[in-house]
Amino acid sequence: MAKRSYTKTPMREQAPEIRKHNFSEVALGYSLEEGQLEAARCLQCKNAPCIQNCPVMIDIPGFIKYIEAGDMQAAHEVLRKYTNLPAICGRVCPQEKQCEMTCRLGRSKKFEPVAIGKLERLVADWALQQPLEAVNNPKDKGKVAVIGSGPSGLTAAGDLAKLGYDVTIFEALHAAGGVLTYGIPEFRLPKEIVQKEIESIIAQGVTIETNVVVGKTITMAEIQADFDACYLAVGAGAPNFMGIPGTSLNGVYSSSEYLTRINLMKAYDFPNYDTPVQSSKNVVVIGGGNVAMDAARSAKRLGAENVAVIYRRSKEELPAREEEYHHSIEEGIHYHWLTNPIEYISDSRGKLKAVKCVKMTLGEPDESGRRRPEAICDSDFIVEADTAIEAIGQGSNRILLDTFEQLQLNQWGYIDANTSTGETNIPGVFAGGDIVTGAATVILAMGAGKIAATQIDSYIQNQKLHV
Ligand code: FAD
Ligand code: SF4
């Protein structure tokens, strides 16, 4: 048997000097041979810890075993039992904090964990190249409405269709996919991949109605009257703002607006798409999560000369994935650590020309367990900027919530649902994903969708027994 390699099989990438000028995907995927090489590193553990640490409990050794044998169809059969969106998860899931973190190979200190996400992507991409077959799922078990077409809604809808339900997704935007479509940039998650995985869910018999804002276009009362149950998966898409002087200046964006213009409205493909964003020379991005990385790297690709991330803590506390940070450094993004903006400064025409910042120091831990950033007196300094993008988190979008008064919310304004069942205070109304947990991850949103699908099934079947 070949000696097991200590390190993961590397995935080819576009070189930084080239990719920082284009929106094509950075990571280029494994060839079958590279995948087999990596799959051969898996120990095929009994009671595999990687499975326990996957929110949708994919049989990871099961699908990896088939890759090693070169049987992609069989590997795909295993994967599809657990996930409707493997090509997406293989690209954007934080595997290093989930399955790969507990991989027994990686725990031996000498070895890196198996590259589970990259292998998932290999199988999923293979599957997307096969002809799409419409599945004739029956639709006789009942009617379910899903509000929101992000990963949570799509997962619930796909699972419910497989269980025999007539499922309609209502989506406010003109394109389905939620953050996968309007938030995560093309260079990390190509929209063609998102579209194909959505098509595979439609092929299960799911109907998607776009441009329907529930709470405006139709009401929850109408939905409750027409359907046996519904799943609220409307995400946490309302941006938080710093609220500092100058926020309304021309050139100050929320990351939601900036990324939506680029991803959904294809601003990077002007003039093919007639929705440009203003061109910038000096861009600052405020925040330290994946969203901040996405905004900074997008600004670079749109041609900004200088892009800097302003983060109020130090590099050790940066919440972004290590891989995203590393990519951003390679692409020439600068960092102002322990820094906080306190004012946007205008030119004579109401346009942003600079950001006034203060230096910070880390004090005692706060309620999140991280050391609290505190401003240092008289430490102001100016960063020149014609564009500032705030990426400091999102909250619940109120459009549906404000028109559905019976629905119980928690103290943070998210839906107060039982996370083990998806049940809300209203019988037949389930909820999950970011609108329950607050901004989280794709795989957690999918996990909530899976739970909701089984619970909705039990709820509807129980209702029928008691009619
Ligand atoms: P969403 O994806 O937000 O979808 C909700 C959908 O509901 C939207 O399409 C919205 O238009 C629709 N909607 C809202 N209100 C209504 C209404 N009234 N009527 C009809 N439709 C409505 N997670 C990762 O795991 N890895 C990453 O790399 C990563 N990167 C990210 C980058 C960015 C820029 C952002 C913003 C998030 C990122 N996340 C990442 C987080 C992840 O995308 C979210 O946790 C996930 O998308 C939540 O899924 P969801 O289905 O709950 O909601
Ligand atoms: Fe393979 Fe690692 Fe899972 Fe063990 S823990 S089965 S080595 S991926």
Coordinates of C-alpha atoms and ligand atoms in Angstrom, one line a residue:
M1 CA 0.0 0.0 0.0
A2 CA 1.3 3.5 -0.8
K3 CA 2.6 5.5 2.1
R4 CA -0.1 7.9 3.5
S5 CA 0.8 11.5 2.8
Y6 CA 1.1 13.8 5.8
T7 CA -0.5 16.7 4.1
K8 CA -3.7 17.2 2.2
T9 CA -3.5 16.9 -1.5
P10 CA -3.4 20.5 -2.6
M11 CA -6.1 21.9 -4.8
R12 CA -5.0 24.0 -7.8
E13 CA -5.8 27.7 -7.7
Q14 CA -5.7 30.7 -9.9
A15 CA -2.5 32.6 -9.2
P16 CA -3.1 35.7 -7.0
E17 CA -1.7 38.1 -9.6
I18 CA -4.2 36.9 -12.2
R19 CA -7.3 36.2 -10.0
K20 CA -7.3 39.6 -8.3
H21 CA -8.4 41.0 -11.7
N22 CA -11.2 38.6 -12.4
F23 CA -14.3 37.1 -10.8
S24 CA -13.7 33.5 -11.9
E25 CA -13.5 30.9 -9.2
V26 CA -10.2 30.9 -7.2
A27 CA -10.1 27.1 -6.4
L28 CA -10.0 25.0 -9.5
G29 CA -11.1 21.6 -8.1
Y30 CA -9.5 18.1 -7.9
S31 CA -9.0 15.9 -10.9
L32 CA -10.3 12.3 -10.3
E33 CA -6.7 11.2 -9.7
E34 CA -6.1 13.9 -7.1
G35 CA -9.3 13.0 -5.4
Q36 CA -8.4 9.3 -5.3
L37 CA -5.0 10.2 -3.8
E38 CA -6.7 12.3 -1.1
A39 CA -9.4 9.7 -0.5
A40 CA -6.8 7.0 0.1
R41 CA -5.6 9.0 3.2
C42 CA -8.9 8.4 4.9
L43 CA -8.6 5.7 7.7
Q44 CA -12.3 4.6 7.2
C45 CA -12.8 4.9 11.0
K46 CA -15.5 3.0 12.8
N47 CA -17.7 5.4 14.7
A48 CA -16.2 8.1 12.5
P49 CA -16.0 11.4 14.5
C50 CA -16.2 13.4 11.3
I51 CA -19.8 12.3 10.9
Q52 CA -20.7 13.3 14.4
N53 CA -19.4 16.8 13.7
C54 CA -21.2 17.3 10.4
P55 CA -24.5 19.2 11.1
V56 CA -26.3 17.0 8.5
M57 CA -24.4 13.8 9.5
I58 CA -23.1 12.8 6.0
D59 CA -21.6 9.3 5.9
I60 CA -18.2 10.7 5.1
P61 CA -16.1 7.6 5.1
G62 CA -18.9 6.0 3.0
F63 CA -18.6 8.4 0.1
I64 CA -14.8 8.7 0.4
K65 CA -14.4 5.0 0.0
Y66 CA -16.2 5.1 -3.4
I67 CA -14.0 8.0 -4.6
E68 CA -10.9 5.9 -3.8
A69 CA -12.4 3.1 -5.9
G70 CA -13.1 5.6 -8.7
D71 CA -16.9 4.9 -8.5
M72 CA -18.3 8.5 -8.6
Q73 CA -21.9 7.4 -9.1
A74 CA -21.8 5.3 -5.9
A75 CA -20.1 8.2 -4.0
H76 CA -22.9 10.5 -5.3
E77 CA -25.6 8.1 -4.2
V78 CA -24.2 8.3 -0.6
L79 CA -23.9 12.0 -0.6
R80 CA -27.4 12.8 -2.0
K81 CA -29.0 10.8 0.9
Y82 CA -27.8 13.6 3.3
T83 CA -27.5 16.8 1.3
N84 CA -29.3 18.6 -1.5
L85 CA -26.5 21.1 -1.9
P86 CA -23.1 19.3 -1.9
A87 CA -21.4 21.4 -4.5
I88 CA -22.2 24.5 -2.5
C89 CA -21.2 23.0 0.9
G90 CA -18.0 21.5 -0.6
R91 CA -17.0 25.1 -1.4
V92 CA -18.2 27.3 1.4
C93 CA -18.6 25.2 4.6
P94 CA -16.2 25.9 7.4
Q95 CA -15.0 22.2 7.4
E96 CA -11.9 23.2 9.4
K97 CA -14.3 23.9 12.4
Q98 CA -16.5 20.9 11.8
C99 CA -15.9 17.5 10.2
E100 CA -12.2 18.2 9.5
M101 CA -11.6 19.5 13.0
T102 CA -12.4 16.1 14.5
C103 CA -10.9 13.9 11.7
R104 CA -8.9 11.2 13.4
L105 CA -6.1 11.5 10.9
G106 CA -5.6 15.1 11.8
R107 CA -5.6 14.4 15.5
S108 CA -2.4 12.4 15.2
K109 CA -0.5 15.7 15.1
K110 CA 1.8 14.5 12.3
F111 CA -0.9 14.4 9.7
E112 CA -3.3 17.0 8.3
P113 CA -7.0 16.0 8.3
V114 CA -8.6 14.5 5.2
A115 CA -9.7 17.3 2.8
I116 CA -13.4 16.2 3.3
G117 CA -14.9 19.4 1.8
K118 CA -12.7 19.2 -1.3
L119 CA -13.7 15.6 -1.9
E120 CA -17.4 16.5 -1.4
R121 CA -17.0 19.2 -4.1
L122 CA -15.3 16.7 -6.5
V123 CA -18.3 14.3 -6.3
A124 CA -20.9 17.0 -6.5
D125 CA -19.3 18.6 -9.5
W126 CA -19.1 15.3 -11.2
A127 CA -22.9 14.8 -10.5
L128 CA -23.7 18.3 -11.9
Q129 CA -22.1 17.3 -15.2
Q130 CA -24.5 14.3 -15.6
P131 CA -27.8 14.8 -17.3
L132 CA -30.5 16.0 -14.9
E133 CA -33.3 13.6 -14.5
A134 CA -36.7 14.8 -13.4
V135 CA -37.9 12.6 -10.5
N136 CA -41.6 11.7 -10.3
N137 CA -42.1 12.2 -6.6
P138 CA -45.8 11.8 -5.7
K139 CA -47.4 15.0 -4.3
D140 CA -50.3 13.5 -2.4
K141 CA -49.2 13.9 1.2
G142 CA -50.1 17.6 1.5
K143 CA -49.2 21.1 0.6
V144 CA -46.3 23.0 2.2
A145 CA -45.2 26.6 1.6
V146 CA -41.5 27.5 2.2
I147 CA -40.8 31.2 2.6
G148 CA -37.3 32.1 1.4
S149 CA -35.1 30.2 -1.0
G150 CA -31.7 30.3 0.8
P151 CA -30.0 27.0 1.8
S152 CA -32.5 26.4 4.6
G153 CA -35.6 26.8 2.5
L154 CA -34.1 24.8 -0.4
T155 CA -33.1 22.0 1.8
A156 CA -36.5 21.7 3.6
A157 CA -38.2 22.0 0.2
G158 CA -36.1 19.2 -1.4
D159 CA -36.6 16.9 1.5
L160 CA -40.3 17.5 1.7
A161 CA -40.7 16.8 -2.1
K162 CA -38.8 13.6 -1.6
L163 CA -41.3 12.7 1.2
G164 CA -44.3 13.2 -1.2
Y165 CA -45.4 16.8 -0.6
D166 CA -46.5 19.5 -3.0
V167 CA -44.0 22.2 -2.1
T168 CA -43.9 25.9 -3.2
I169 CA -41.1 28.2 -2.3
F170 CA -41.9 31.9 -2.2
E171 CA -38.9 34.1 -2.8
A172 CA -38.8 37.9 -2.5
L173 CA -36.0 38.5 -5.0
H174 CA -36.0 37.8 -8.7
A175 CA -33.5 34.9 -8.3
A176 CA -33.5 32.0 -5.9
G177 CA -30.7 31.0 -3.6
G178 CA -30.6 33.6 -0.8
V179 CA -27.1 34.5 0.3
L180 CA -25.7 31.9 -2.0
T181 CA -26.9 34.0 -4.9
Y182 CA -26.8 37.6 -3.7
G183 CA -24.0 37.5 -1.0
I184 CA -21.2 35.0 -1.6
P185 CA -19.1 36.2 -4.6
E186 CA -18.7 34.4 -7.8
F187 CA -15.0 33.8 -7.2
R188 CA -15.8 31.6 -4.2
L189 CA -19.1 30.2 -5.3
P190 CA -20.0 30.4 -9.0
K191 CA -23.6 31.2 -9.6
E192 CA -23.8 28.5 -12.3
I193 CA -23.1 25.9 -9.6
V194 CA -25.8 27.5 -7.3
Q195 CA -28.3 27.5 -10.2
K196 CA -27.6 23.9 -11.1
E197 CA -28.1 22.7 -7.5
I198 CA -31.4 24.7 -7.4
E199 CA -32.4 23.0 -10.7
S200 CA -31.8 19.6 -9.1
I201 CA -34.2 20.6 -6.3
I202 CA -36.8 21.8 -8.9
A203 CA -36.4 18.4 -10.6
Q204 CA -37.7 16.8 -7.4
G205 CA -41.0 18.6 -8.1
V206 CA -40.5 21.8 -6.1
T207 CA -42.1 25.0 -7.4
I208 CA -40.2 28.3 -6.9
E209 CA -42.2 31.5 -7.2
T210 CA -39.8 34.5 -7.3
N211 CA -40.7 38.2 -6.8
V212 CA -43.1 37.3 -4.1
V213 CA -42.5 39.2 -0.8
V214 CA -44.5 37.4 1.8
G215 CA -46.1 40.1 4.1
K216 CA -46.5 42.4 1.1
T217 CA -47.3 40.5 -2.1
I218 CA -49.2 37.9 -0.2
T219 CA -50.0 37.6 3.5
M220 CA -49.3 34.9 6.0
A221 CA -53.0 34.5 6.5
E222 CA -53.4 33.6 2.8
I223 CA -50.5 31.1 3.1
Q224 CA -52.0 29.5 6.2
A225 CA -55.3 29.2 4.5
D226 CA -53.8 27.6 1.3
F227 CA -51.2 25.2 2.8
D228 CA -51.1 22.5 5.4
A229 CA -48.0 23.8 7.0
C230 CA -45.2 26.4 6.2
Y231 CA -41.5 26.8 6.9
L232 CA -40.2 30.3 7.5
A233 CA -36.6 30.6 6.2
V234 CA -36.3 34.3 5.5
G235 CA -32.7 34.6 6.7
A236 CA -31.0 37.5 8.5
G237 CA -30.5 39.9 5.6
A238 CA -31.0 43.3 7.2
P239 CA -27.6 45.0 7.6
N240 CA -26.3 46.5 10.9
F241 CA -24.8 50.0 10.7
M242 CA -22.0 51.6 12.7
G243 CA -24.2 54.6 13.1
I244 CA -21.3 57.1 13.1
P245 CA -21.4 60.6 11.6
G246 CA -21.3 60.7 7.8
T247 CA -23.1 57.3 7.2
S248 CA -25.3 58.8 4.6
L249 CA -22.4 60.1 2.5
N250 CA -22.1 59.0 -1.1
G251 CA -19.6 56.2 -1.1
V252 CA -20.6 54.6 2.2
Y253 CA -22.2 51.2 1.7
S254 CA -23.5 48.3 3.7
S255 CA -21.8 45.0 2.7
S256 CA -25.3 43.7 1.8
E257 CA -25.9 46.5 -0.7
Y258 CA -22.3 46.3 -2.1
L259 CA -22.3 42.5 -2.6
T260 CA -25.8 42.3 -3.9
R261 CA -25.1 44.9 -6.6
I262 CA -22.0 42.8 -7.6
N263 CA -23.4 39.3 -7.3
L264 CA -27.1 39.5 -8.0
M265 CA -27.0 42.6 -10.3
K266 CA -23.7 41.5 -11.9
A267 CA -22.0 44.9 -11.5
Y268 CA -18.7 43.3 -12.3
D269 CA -19.9 42.5 -15.8
F270 CA -20.8 46.1 -16.9
P271 CA -21.7 46.9 -19.6
N272 CA -23.2 43.4 -20.3
Y273 CA -25.3 44.1 -17.2
D274 CA -26.3 47.8 -16.9
T275 CA -25.9 48.0 -13.1
P276 CA -22.4 49.3 -12.3
V277 CA -21.1 50.3 -8.9
Q278 CA -19.0 53.5 -8.7
S279 CA -15.3 52.9 -9.4
S280 CA -13.1 53.4 -6.4
K281 CA -9.4 54.1 -5.7
N282 CA -9.2 53.7 -2.0
V283 CA -11.6 51.3 -0.3
V284 CA -11.9 50.5 3.4
V285 CA -14.0 47.6 4.6
I286 CA -15.1 47.6 8.3
G287 CA -15.4 44.2 10.0
G288 CA -13.5 40.9 10.2
G289 CA -15.8 38.1 9.2
N290 CA -16.2 36.2 5.9
V291 CA -18.5 39.0 4.7
A292 CA -15.7 41.6 5.1
M293 CA -13.3 39.3 3.2
D294 CA -15.8 39.0 0.4
A295 CA -16.3 42.7 0.2
A296 CA -12.6 43.5 0.3
R297 CA -11.7 40.9 -2.3
S298 CA -14.6 42.0 -4.6
A299 CA -13.5 45.7 -4.3
K300 CA -10.0 44.6 -5.4
R301 CA -11.3 42.8 -8.4
L302 CA -13.4 45.8 -9.4
G303 CA -10.1 47.7 -9.8
A304 CA -9.6 49.6 -6.5
E305 CA -5.9 50.4 -6.0
N306 CA -5.8 50.2 -2.3
V307 CA -8.2 48.0 -0.2
A308 CA -7.8 47.9 3.6
V309 CA -9.8 46.0 6.2
I310 CA -10.4 47.9 9.4
Y311 CA -10.9 45.5 12.4
R312 CA -11.3 46.6 16.0
R313 CA -9.6 43.5 17.5
S314 CA -6.3 41.8 16.6
K315 CA -5.6 39.1 14.0
E316 CA -5.9 36.4 16.6
E317 CA -9.6 37.2 17.1
L318 CA -10.4 37.5 13.3
P319 CA -13.6 35.5 12.8
A320 CA -13.1 35.0 9.0
R321 CA -12.0 31.6 7.8
E322 CA -8.2 31.3 7.8
E323 CA -8.4 30.3 4.1
E324 CA -10.2 33.5 3.2
Y325 CA -7.8 35.7 5.2
H326 CA -4.9 34.0 3.5
H327 CA -6.4 34.5 0.1
S328 CA -7.0 38.2 0.9
I329 CA -3.3 38.7 1.9
E330 CA -2.2 37.0 -1.3
E331 CA -4.4 39.4 -3.3
G332 CA -2.9 42.5 -1.6
I333 CA -5.5 43.4 0.9
H334 CA -4.1 45.5 3.8
Y335 CA -5.2 45.3 7.5
H336 CA -5.6 48.0 10.1
W337 CA -5.7 45.9 13.3
L338 CA -7.1 47.2 16.6
T339 CA -8.7 50.1 14.8
N340 CA -12.3 51.5 14.8
P341 CA -13.8 54.1 12.6
I342 CA -15.5 57.0 14.4
E343 CA -16.5 59.4 11.5
Y344 CA -16.9 59.5 7.7
I345 CA -15.5 62.7 6.3
S346 CA -17.0 64.4 3.3
D347 CA -15.5 66.4 0.4
S348 CA -17.3 69.6 -0.7
R349 CA -19.8 67.6 -2.8
G350 CA -21.1 65.2 -0.1
K351 CA -18.9 62.4 -1.2
L352 CA -16.7 60.3 1.2
K353 CA -13.0 61.4 1.2
A354 CA -11.6 59.9 4.4
V355 CA -12.4 57.9 7.5
K356 CA -11.4 59.1 10.9
C357 CA -10.4 56.2 13.1
V358 CA -9.1 55.5 16.6
K359 CA -6.7 52.9 17.8
M360 CA -8.1 50.2 20.2
T361 CA -6.7 48.0 22.9
L362 CA -8.1 44.8 24.2
G363 CA -9.6 44.8 27.7
E364 CA -11.3 42.1 29.8
P365 CA -13.4 39.4 28.0
D366 CA -17.0 40.4 27.1
E367 CA -20.1 38.3 27.0
S368 CA -18.8 36.6 23.8
G369 CA -15.7 35.4 25.7
R370 CA -13.5 37.6 23.5
R371 CA -11.5 40.5 25.0
R372 CA -13.4 43.7 24.7
P373 CA -11.9 46.3 22.4
E374 CA -11.5 49.7 24.1
A375 CA -10.6 53.0 22.4
I376 CA -7.3 54.6 23.2
C377 CA -7.6 58.3 24.1
D378 CA -6.2 60.8 21.6
S379 CA -5.2 58.1 19.1
D380 CA -7.3 59.5 16.1
F381 CA -5.9 59.1 12.7
I382 CA -7.2 59.5 9.1
V383 CA -7.4 56.8 6.5
E384 CA -8.0 58.2 3.0
A385 CA -11.0 56.5 1.3
D386 CA -13.5 57.2 -1.4
T387 CA -15.5 54.0 -0.6
A388 CA -16.3 52.5 2.8
I389 CA -18.1 49.2 3.2
E390 CA -19.6 48.3 6.6
A391 CA -19.6 44.5 7.1
I392 CA -20.4 44.4 10.8
G393 CA -23.2 41.8 10.8
Q394 CA -26.8 41.4 9.9
G395 CA -30.1 41.2 11.8
S396 CA -33.6 40.0 11.0
N397 CA -35.5 41.4 8.1
R398 CA -38.7 42.8 9.4
I399 CA -41.0 42.6 6.4
L400 CA -42.6 39.3 7.1
L401 CA -42.3 39.5 10.9
D402 CA -44.0 42.9 11.2
T403 CA -47.0 41.6 9.4
F404 CA -47.4 38.4 11.3
E405 CA -48.0 39.7 14.8
Q406 CA -49.0 36.4 16.4
L407 CA -45.5 35.0 15.8
Q408 CA -43.3 35.0 18.9
L409 CA -39.9 36.6 18.6
N410 CA -37.0 36.4 21.0
Q411 CA -35.1 39.3 22.6
W412 CA -32.9 39.8 19.6
G413 CA -35.8 40.0 17.1
Y414 CA -35.3 36.5 15.6
I415 CA -38.1 33.9 15.5
D416 CA -38.5 32.1 18.8
A417 CA -38.5 28.5 17.4
N418 CA -37.5 25.3 19.0
T419 CA -34.1 24.5 17.3
S420 CA -34.6 20.7 17.8
T421 CA -37.9 20.7 15.9
G422 CA -38.3 24.0 14.1
E423 CA -41.7 24.6 15.8
T424 CA -42.8 28.1 16.5
N425 CA -45.6 29.2 18.9
I426 CA -48.1 28.8 16.0
P427 CA -49.2 25.2 15.1
G428 CA -48.2 24.4 11.5
V429 CA -45.7 27.3 11.3
F430 CA -42.1 26.1 11.5
A431 CA -38.9 28.2 11.2
G432 CA -35.2 27.7 10.8
G433 CA -31.9 29.0 9.5
D434 CA -30.5 32.5 10.1
I435 CA -33.9 33.9 11.0
V436 CA -33.9 31.7 14.1
T437 CA -30.2 31.5 15.0
G438 CA -29.0 34.9 13.8
A439 CA -26.3 35.0 11.0
A440 CA -24.6 31.6 11.0
T441 CA -23.5 29.2 8.3
V442 CA -24.9 27.5 5.2
I443 CA -24.6 24.0 6.7
L444 CA -26.4 25.0 10.0
A445 CA -29.2 26.5 7.9
M446 CA -29.4 23.3 5.9
G447 CA -29.4 21.2 9.1
A448 CA -32.4 23.3 10.3
G449 CA -34.2 22.7 7.0
K450 CA -33.7 19.0 7.3
I451 CA -35.1 18.9 10.8
A452 CA -38.1 21.0 9.8
A453 CA -38.9 18.7 6.9
T454 CA -39.2 15.6 9.1
Q455 CA -41.2 17.6 11.7
I456 CA -43.5 19.1 9.1
D457 CA -44.1 15.6 7.8
S458 CA -45.0 14.3 11.3
Y459 CA -47.2 17.3 11.9
I460 CA -49.3 17.0 8.7
Q461 CA -49.7 13.2 9.1
N462 CA -50.8 13.6 12.7
Q463 CA -53.3 16.3 11.7
K464 CA -54.8 13.9 9.2
L465 CA -55.2 11.2 11.8
H466 CA -57.2 13.6 14.0
V467 CA -59.5 14.9 11.3
Ligands
FAD1 P1 -30.7 33.3 3.4 O1 -29.6 32.6 2.7 O2 -30.5 34.6 3.9 O3 -32.0 33.2 2.5 C1 -33.2 33.8 3.0 C2 -34.0 34.1 1.7 O4 -35.3 34.6 2.2 C3 -33.5 35.2 0.8 O5 -33.4 34.8 -0.5 C4 -34.5 36.4 1.0 O6 -34.6 37.2 -0.2 C5 -35.8 35.6 1.3 N1 -36.8 36.4 2.0 C6 -36.6 37.3 3.0 N2 -37.8 37.8 3.4 C7 -38.7 37.3 2.6 C8 -40.1 37.5 2.4 N3 -40.8 38.3 3.2 N4 -40.8 36.8 1.4 C9 -40.1 36.0 0.6 N5 -38.8 35.8 0.7 C10 -38.1 36.4 1.7 N6 -21.8 30.7 5.5 C11 -20.9 29.6 5.3 O7 -21.2 28.5 5.7 N7 -19.7 29.8 4.6 C12 -19.4 31.0 4.0 O8 -18.4 31.1 3.3 C13 -20.3 32.1 4.1 N8 -20.0 33.3 3.5 C14 -20.9 34.3 3.6 C15 -20.7 35.5 2.9 C16 -21.7 36.5 2.9 C17 -21.4 37.7 2.1 C18 -22.8 36.4 3.7 C19 -23.8 37.5 3.8 C20 -23.1 35.2 4.5 C21 -22.1 34.2 4.4 N9 -22.3 32.9 5.1 C22 -21.5 31.9 4.9 C23 -23.6 32.7 5.9 C24 -24.6 31.9 5.2 O9 -24.7 32.3 3.8 C25 -26.0 32.1 5.8 O10 -25.8 31.6 7.2 C26 -27.1 31.2 5.1 O11 -27.2 31.6 3.8 C27 -28.4 31.3 5.9 O12 -29.4 30.6 5.1 P2 -30.9 30.9 5.2 O13 -31.6 30.0 4.3 O14 -31.3 30.9 6.6 O15 -31.1 32.4 4.7
SF4_2 FE1 -11.7 9.4 7.4 FE2 -11.0 11.4 9.1 FE3 -13.6 10.6 9.0 FE4 -11.7 8.9 10.0 S1 -12.4 10.9 10.9 S2 -13.4 8.4 8.6 S3 -10.0 9.5 8.7 S4 -12.4 11.5 7.3

